[in-house]
PDB file of C-alpha atoms in Angstrom:
ATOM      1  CA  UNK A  14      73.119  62.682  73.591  1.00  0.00           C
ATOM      2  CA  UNK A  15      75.803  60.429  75.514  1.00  0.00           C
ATOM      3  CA  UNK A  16      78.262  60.773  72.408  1.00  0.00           C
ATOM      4  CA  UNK A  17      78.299  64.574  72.407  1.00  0.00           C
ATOM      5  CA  UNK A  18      78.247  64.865  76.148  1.00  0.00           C
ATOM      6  CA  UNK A  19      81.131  62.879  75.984  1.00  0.00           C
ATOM      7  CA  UNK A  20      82.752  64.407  73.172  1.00  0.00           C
ATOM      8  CA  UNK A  21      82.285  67.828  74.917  1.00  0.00           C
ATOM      9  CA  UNK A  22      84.271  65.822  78.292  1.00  0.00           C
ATOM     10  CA  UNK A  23      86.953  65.286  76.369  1.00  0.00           C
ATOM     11  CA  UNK A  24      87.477  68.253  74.557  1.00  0.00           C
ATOM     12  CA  UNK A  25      86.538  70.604  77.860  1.00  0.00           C
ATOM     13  CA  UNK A  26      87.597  68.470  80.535  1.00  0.00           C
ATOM     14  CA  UNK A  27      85.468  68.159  83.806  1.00  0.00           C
ATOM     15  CA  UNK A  28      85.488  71.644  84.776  1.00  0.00           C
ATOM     16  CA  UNK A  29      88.237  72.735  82.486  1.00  0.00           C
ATOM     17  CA  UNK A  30      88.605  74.309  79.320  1.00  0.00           C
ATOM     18  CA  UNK A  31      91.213  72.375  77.553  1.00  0.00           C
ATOM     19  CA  UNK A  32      91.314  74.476  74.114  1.00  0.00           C
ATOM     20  CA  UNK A  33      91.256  77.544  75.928  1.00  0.00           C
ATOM     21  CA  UNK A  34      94.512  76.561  78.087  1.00  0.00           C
ATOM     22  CA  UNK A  35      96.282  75.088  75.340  1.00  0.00           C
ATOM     23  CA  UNK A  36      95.493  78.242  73.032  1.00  0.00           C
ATOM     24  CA  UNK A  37      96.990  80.156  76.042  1.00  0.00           C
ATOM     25  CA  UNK A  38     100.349  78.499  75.154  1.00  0.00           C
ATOM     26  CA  UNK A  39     100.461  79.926  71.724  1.00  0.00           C
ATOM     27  CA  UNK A  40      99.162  83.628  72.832  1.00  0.00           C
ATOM     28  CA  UNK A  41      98.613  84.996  76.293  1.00  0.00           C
ATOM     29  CA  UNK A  42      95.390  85.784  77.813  1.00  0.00           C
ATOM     30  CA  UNK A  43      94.760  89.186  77.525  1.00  0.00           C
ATOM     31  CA  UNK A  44      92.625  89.837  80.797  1.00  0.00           C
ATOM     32  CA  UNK A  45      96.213  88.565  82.486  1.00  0.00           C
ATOM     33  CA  UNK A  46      98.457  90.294  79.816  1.00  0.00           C
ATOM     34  CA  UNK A  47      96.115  93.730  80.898  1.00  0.00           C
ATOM     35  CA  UNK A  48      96.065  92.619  84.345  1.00  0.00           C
ATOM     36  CA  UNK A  49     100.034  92.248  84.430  1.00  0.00           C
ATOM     37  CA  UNK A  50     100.371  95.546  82.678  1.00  0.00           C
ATOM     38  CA  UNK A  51      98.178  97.281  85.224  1.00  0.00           C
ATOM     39  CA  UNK A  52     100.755  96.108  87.636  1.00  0.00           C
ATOM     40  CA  UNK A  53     103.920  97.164  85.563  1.00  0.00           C
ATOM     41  CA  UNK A  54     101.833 100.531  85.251  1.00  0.00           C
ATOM     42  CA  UNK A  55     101.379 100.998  89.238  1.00  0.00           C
ATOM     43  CA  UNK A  56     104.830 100.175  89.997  1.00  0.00           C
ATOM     44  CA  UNK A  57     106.354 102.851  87.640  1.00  0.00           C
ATOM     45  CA  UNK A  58     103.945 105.092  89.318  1.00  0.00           C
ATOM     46  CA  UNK A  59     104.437 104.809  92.751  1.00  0.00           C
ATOM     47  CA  UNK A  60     108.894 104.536  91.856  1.00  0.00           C
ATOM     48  CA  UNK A  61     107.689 108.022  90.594  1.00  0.00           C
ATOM     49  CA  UNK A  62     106.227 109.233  92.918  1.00  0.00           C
ATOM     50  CA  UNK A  63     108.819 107.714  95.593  1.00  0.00           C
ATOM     51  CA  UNK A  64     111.411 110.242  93.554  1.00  0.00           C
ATOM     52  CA  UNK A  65     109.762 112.997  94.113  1.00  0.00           C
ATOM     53  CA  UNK A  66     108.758 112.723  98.111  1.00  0.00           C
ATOM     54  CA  UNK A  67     109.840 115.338 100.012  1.00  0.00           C
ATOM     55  CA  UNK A  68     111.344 114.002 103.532  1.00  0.00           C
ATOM     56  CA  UNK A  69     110.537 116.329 106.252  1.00  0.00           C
ATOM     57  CA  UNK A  70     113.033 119.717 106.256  1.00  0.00           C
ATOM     58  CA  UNK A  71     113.863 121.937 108.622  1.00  0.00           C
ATOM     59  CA  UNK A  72     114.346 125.432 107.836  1.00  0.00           C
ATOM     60  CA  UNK A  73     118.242 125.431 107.516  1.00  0.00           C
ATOM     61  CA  UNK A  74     118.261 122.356 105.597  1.00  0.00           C
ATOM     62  CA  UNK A  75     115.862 124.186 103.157  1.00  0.00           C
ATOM     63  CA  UNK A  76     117.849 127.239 103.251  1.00  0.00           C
ATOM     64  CA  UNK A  77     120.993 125.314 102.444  1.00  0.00           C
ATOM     65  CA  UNK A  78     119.717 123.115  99.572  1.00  0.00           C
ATOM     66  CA  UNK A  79     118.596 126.602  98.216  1.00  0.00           C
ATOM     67  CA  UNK A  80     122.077 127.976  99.010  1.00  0.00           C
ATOM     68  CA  UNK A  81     123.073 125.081  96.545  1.00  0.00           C
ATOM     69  CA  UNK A  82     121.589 125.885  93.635  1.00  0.00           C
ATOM     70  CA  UNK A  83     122.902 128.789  92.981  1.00  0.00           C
ATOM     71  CA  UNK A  84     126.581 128.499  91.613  1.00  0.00           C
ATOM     72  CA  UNK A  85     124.959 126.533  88.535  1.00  0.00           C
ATOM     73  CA  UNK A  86     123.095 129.253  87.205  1.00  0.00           C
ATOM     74  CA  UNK A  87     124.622 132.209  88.588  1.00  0.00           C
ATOM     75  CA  UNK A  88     128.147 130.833  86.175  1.00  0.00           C
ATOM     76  CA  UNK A  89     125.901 130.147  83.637  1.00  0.00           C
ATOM     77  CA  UNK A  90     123.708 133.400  83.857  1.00  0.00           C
ATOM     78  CA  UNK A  91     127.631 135.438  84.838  1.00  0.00           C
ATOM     79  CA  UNK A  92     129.232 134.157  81.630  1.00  0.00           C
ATOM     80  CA  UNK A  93     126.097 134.926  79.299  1.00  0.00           C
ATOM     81  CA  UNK A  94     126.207 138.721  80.611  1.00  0.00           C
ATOM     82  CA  UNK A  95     129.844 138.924  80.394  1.00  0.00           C
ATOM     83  CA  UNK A  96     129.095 138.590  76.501  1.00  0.00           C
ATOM     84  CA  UNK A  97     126.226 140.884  77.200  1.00  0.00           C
ATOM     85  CA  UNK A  98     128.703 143.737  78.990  1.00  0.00           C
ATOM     86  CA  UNK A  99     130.993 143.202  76.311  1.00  0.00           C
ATOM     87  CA  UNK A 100     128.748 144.233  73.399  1.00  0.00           C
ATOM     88  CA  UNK A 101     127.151 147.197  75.510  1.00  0.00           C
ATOM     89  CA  UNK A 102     130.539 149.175  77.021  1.00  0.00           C
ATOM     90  CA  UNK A 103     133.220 147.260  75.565  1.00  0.00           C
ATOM     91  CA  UNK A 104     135.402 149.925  77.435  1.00  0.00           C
ATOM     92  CA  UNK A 105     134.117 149.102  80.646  1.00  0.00           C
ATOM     93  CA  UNK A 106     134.309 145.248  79.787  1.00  0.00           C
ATOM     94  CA  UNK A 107     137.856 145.687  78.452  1.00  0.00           C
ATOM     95  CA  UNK A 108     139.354 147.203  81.987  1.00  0.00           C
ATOM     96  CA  UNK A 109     137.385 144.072  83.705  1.00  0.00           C
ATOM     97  CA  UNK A 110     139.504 141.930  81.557  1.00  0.00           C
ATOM     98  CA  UNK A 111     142.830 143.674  81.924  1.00  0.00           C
ATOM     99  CA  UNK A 112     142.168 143.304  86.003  1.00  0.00           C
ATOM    100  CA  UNK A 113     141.339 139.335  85.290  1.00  0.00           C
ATOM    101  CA  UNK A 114     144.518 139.312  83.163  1.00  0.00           C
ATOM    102  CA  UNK A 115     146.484 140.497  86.521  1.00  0.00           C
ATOM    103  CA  UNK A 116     145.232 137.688  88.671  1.00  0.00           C
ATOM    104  CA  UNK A 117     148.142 135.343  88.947  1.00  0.00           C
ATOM    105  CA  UNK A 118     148.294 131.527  88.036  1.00  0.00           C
ATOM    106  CA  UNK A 119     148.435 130.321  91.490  1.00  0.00           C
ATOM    107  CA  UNK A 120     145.131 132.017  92.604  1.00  0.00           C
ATOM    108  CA  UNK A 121     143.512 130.643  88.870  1.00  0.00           C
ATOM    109  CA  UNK A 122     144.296 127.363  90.204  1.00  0.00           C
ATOM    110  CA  UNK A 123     142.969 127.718  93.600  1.00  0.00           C
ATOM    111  CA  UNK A 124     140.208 128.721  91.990  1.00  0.00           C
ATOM    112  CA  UNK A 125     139.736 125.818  89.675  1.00  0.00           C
ATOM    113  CA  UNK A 126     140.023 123.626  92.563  1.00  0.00           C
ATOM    114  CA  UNK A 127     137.415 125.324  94.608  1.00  0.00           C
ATOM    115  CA  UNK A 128     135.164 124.771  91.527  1.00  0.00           C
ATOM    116  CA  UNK A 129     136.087 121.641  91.190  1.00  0.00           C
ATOM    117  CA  UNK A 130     135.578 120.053  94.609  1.00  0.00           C
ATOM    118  CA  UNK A 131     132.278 121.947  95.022  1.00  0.00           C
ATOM    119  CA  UNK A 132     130.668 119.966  91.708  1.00  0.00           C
ATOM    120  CA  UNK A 133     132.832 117.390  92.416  1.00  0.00           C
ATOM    121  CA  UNK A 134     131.197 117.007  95.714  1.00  0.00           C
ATOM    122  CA  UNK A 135     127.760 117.648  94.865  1.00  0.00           C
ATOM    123  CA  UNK A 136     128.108 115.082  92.110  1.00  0.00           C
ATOM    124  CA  UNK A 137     129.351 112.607  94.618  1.00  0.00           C
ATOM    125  CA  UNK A 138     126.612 113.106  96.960  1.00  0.00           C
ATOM    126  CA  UNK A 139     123.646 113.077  94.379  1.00  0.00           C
ATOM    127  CA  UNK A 140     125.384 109.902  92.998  1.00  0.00           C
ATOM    128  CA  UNK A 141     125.461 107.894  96.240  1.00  0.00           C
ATOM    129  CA  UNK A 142     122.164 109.168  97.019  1.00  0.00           C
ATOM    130  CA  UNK A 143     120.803 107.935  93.779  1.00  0.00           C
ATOM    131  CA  UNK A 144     122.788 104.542  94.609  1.00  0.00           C
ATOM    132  CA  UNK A 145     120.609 104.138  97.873  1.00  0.00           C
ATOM    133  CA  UNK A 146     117.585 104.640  96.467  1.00  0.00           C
ATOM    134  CA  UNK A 147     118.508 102.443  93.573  1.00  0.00           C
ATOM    135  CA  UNK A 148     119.780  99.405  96.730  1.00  0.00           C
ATOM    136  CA  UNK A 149     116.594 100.005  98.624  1.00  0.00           C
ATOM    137  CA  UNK A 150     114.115  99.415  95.237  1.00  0.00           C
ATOM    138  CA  UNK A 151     116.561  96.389  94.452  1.00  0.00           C
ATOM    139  CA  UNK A 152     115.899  95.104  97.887  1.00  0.00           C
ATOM    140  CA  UNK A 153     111.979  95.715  97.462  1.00  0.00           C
ATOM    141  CA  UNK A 154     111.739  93.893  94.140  1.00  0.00           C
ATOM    142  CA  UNK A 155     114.387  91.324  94.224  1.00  0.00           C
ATOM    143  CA  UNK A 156     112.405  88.693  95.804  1.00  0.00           C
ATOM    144  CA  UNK A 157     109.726  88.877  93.237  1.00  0.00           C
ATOM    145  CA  UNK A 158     112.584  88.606  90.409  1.00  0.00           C
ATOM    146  CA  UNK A 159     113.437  85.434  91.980  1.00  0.00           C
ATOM    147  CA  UNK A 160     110.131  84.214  92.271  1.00  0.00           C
ATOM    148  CA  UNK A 161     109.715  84.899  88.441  1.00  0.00           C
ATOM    149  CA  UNK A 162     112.820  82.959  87.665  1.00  0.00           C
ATOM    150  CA  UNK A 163     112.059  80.156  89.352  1.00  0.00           C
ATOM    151  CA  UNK A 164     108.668  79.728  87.908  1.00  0.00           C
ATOM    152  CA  UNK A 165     110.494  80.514  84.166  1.00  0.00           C
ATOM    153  CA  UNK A 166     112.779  77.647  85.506  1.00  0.00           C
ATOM    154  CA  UNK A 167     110.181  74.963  86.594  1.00  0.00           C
ATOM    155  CA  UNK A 168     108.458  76.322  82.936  1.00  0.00           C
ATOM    156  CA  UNK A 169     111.565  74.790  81.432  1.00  0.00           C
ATOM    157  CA  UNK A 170     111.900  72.253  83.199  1.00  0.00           C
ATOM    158  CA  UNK A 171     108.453  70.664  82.220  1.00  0.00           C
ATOM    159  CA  UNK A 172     109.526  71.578  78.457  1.00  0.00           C
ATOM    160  CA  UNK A 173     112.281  69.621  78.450  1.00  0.00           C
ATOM    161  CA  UNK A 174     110.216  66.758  80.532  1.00  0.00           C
ATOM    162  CA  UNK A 175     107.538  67.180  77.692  1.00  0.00           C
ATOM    163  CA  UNK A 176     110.437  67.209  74.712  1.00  0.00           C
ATOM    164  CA  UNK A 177     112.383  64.178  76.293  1.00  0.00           C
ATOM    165  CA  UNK A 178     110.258  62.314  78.353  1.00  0.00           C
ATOM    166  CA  UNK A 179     112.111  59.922  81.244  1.00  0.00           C
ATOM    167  CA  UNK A 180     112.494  56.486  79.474  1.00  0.00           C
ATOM    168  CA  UNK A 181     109.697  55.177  82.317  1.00  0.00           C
ATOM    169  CA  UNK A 182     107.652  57.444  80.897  1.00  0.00           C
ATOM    170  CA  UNK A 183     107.993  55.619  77.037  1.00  0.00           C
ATOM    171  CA  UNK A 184     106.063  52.221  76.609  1.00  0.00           C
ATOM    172  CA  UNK A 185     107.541  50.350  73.571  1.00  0.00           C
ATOM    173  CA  UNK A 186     105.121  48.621  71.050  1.00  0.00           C
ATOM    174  CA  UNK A 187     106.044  45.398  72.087  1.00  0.00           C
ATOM    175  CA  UNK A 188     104.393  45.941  75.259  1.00  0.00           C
ATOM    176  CA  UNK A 189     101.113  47.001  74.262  1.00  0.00           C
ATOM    177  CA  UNK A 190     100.556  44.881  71.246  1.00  0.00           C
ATOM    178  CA  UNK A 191     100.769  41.348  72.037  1.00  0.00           C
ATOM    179  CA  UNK A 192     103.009  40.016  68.482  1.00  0.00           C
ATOM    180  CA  UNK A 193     101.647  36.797  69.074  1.00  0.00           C
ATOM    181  CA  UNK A 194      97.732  37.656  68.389  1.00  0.00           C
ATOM    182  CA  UNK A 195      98.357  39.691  64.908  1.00  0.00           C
ATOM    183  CA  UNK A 196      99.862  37.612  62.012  1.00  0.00           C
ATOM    184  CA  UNK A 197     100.159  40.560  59.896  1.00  0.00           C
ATOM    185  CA  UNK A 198     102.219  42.423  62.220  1.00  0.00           C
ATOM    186  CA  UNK A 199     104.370  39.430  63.016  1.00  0.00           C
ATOM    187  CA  UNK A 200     105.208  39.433  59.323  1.00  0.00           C
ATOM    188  CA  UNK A 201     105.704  43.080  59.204  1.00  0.00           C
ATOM    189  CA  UNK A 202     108.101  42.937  61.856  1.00  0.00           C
ATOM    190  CA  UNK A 203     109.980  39.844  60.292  1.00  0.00           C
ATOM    191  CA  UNK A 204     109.661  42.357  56.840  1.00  0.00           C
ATOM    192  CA  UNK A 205     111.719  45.386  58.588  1.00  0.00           C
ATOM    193  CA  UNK A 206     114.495  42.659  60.379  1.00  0.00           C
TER     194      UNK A 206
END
């Protein structure tokens, strides 16, 4: 009974499973793998759900972000019954067009830059809001990035102490094995020299 209790020691450890954490080398545990996952899972979900919180409006900020989402659609909706108009009364579309021929360049181009700087600006201000939020969820995960790398770093670090052990670490054969006691590996040595 003392052999394979102490068989079971060695293999198991006092306490510890020793084939279990050295299987969990070659393949991750799953409960952790699912457990991990879970976490990668809730994250996403609450970044969701951060993009979609409503901060608290008044009623002209509501009316205005309303006010801004029409020029989108109505072009869109304008040029697709423009085609309409022309097919129905292409009389009635034709004198539109001659009056739209009449406009001069310079009002075209004041036009075009009215256009312009309206998306323009709208772009620039969804972009550098989308920039914030981006810097504040940087700023809310980047110290468990670093955490991570420095535990993928001390991971490596005991690989390479593993690989290439410190030459403390390495006891030569000489030093165990007294030459003097073993006649046949005094002649084996003699043998190899």
């Amino acid at each position: 009974m003392g052999l394979i209790e102490g068989l079971f020691a060695i293999l198991f450890g006092s306490g510890r499973n020793v084939i279990g954490e050295t299987a969990e080398v070659f393949r991750p545990n799953a409960e952790a793998q699912a457990q991990r996952y879970a976490g990668v899972q809730m994250a996403a979900l609450a970044q969701h759900g951060a993009e979609f919180a409503r901060s608290p409006e008044g009623f002209f900020d509501r009316f205005m972000n309303g006010l801004n989402r029409v020029p989108r659609p109505a072009l869109a909706l304008g040029t697709l019954g423009l085609f309409i108009a022309a097919m129905v009364d292409p009389v009635w579309f034709s004198a539109r067009m001659t009056g739209l021929a009449l406009v001069p360049d310079p009002l075209w181009w004041l036009l075009g830059a009215i256009v312009s700087f309206y998306f323009g600006a709208r772009h620039q201000a969804k972009g550098q809001s989308h920039q914030r939020d981006i810097a504040a969820l940087m700023a809310q995960t980047a110290p468990q990035v670093v955490n991570d790398v420095q535990q993928i770093e001390a991971l490596r670090v005991s690989k390479e102490i593993i690989q290439d052990p410190p030459k403390s670490a390495v006891v030569s054969l000489s030093e165990t094995i007294d030459m003097d006691e073993n006649p046949a590996l005094r002649a084996w040595q003699r043998s190899k020299t």
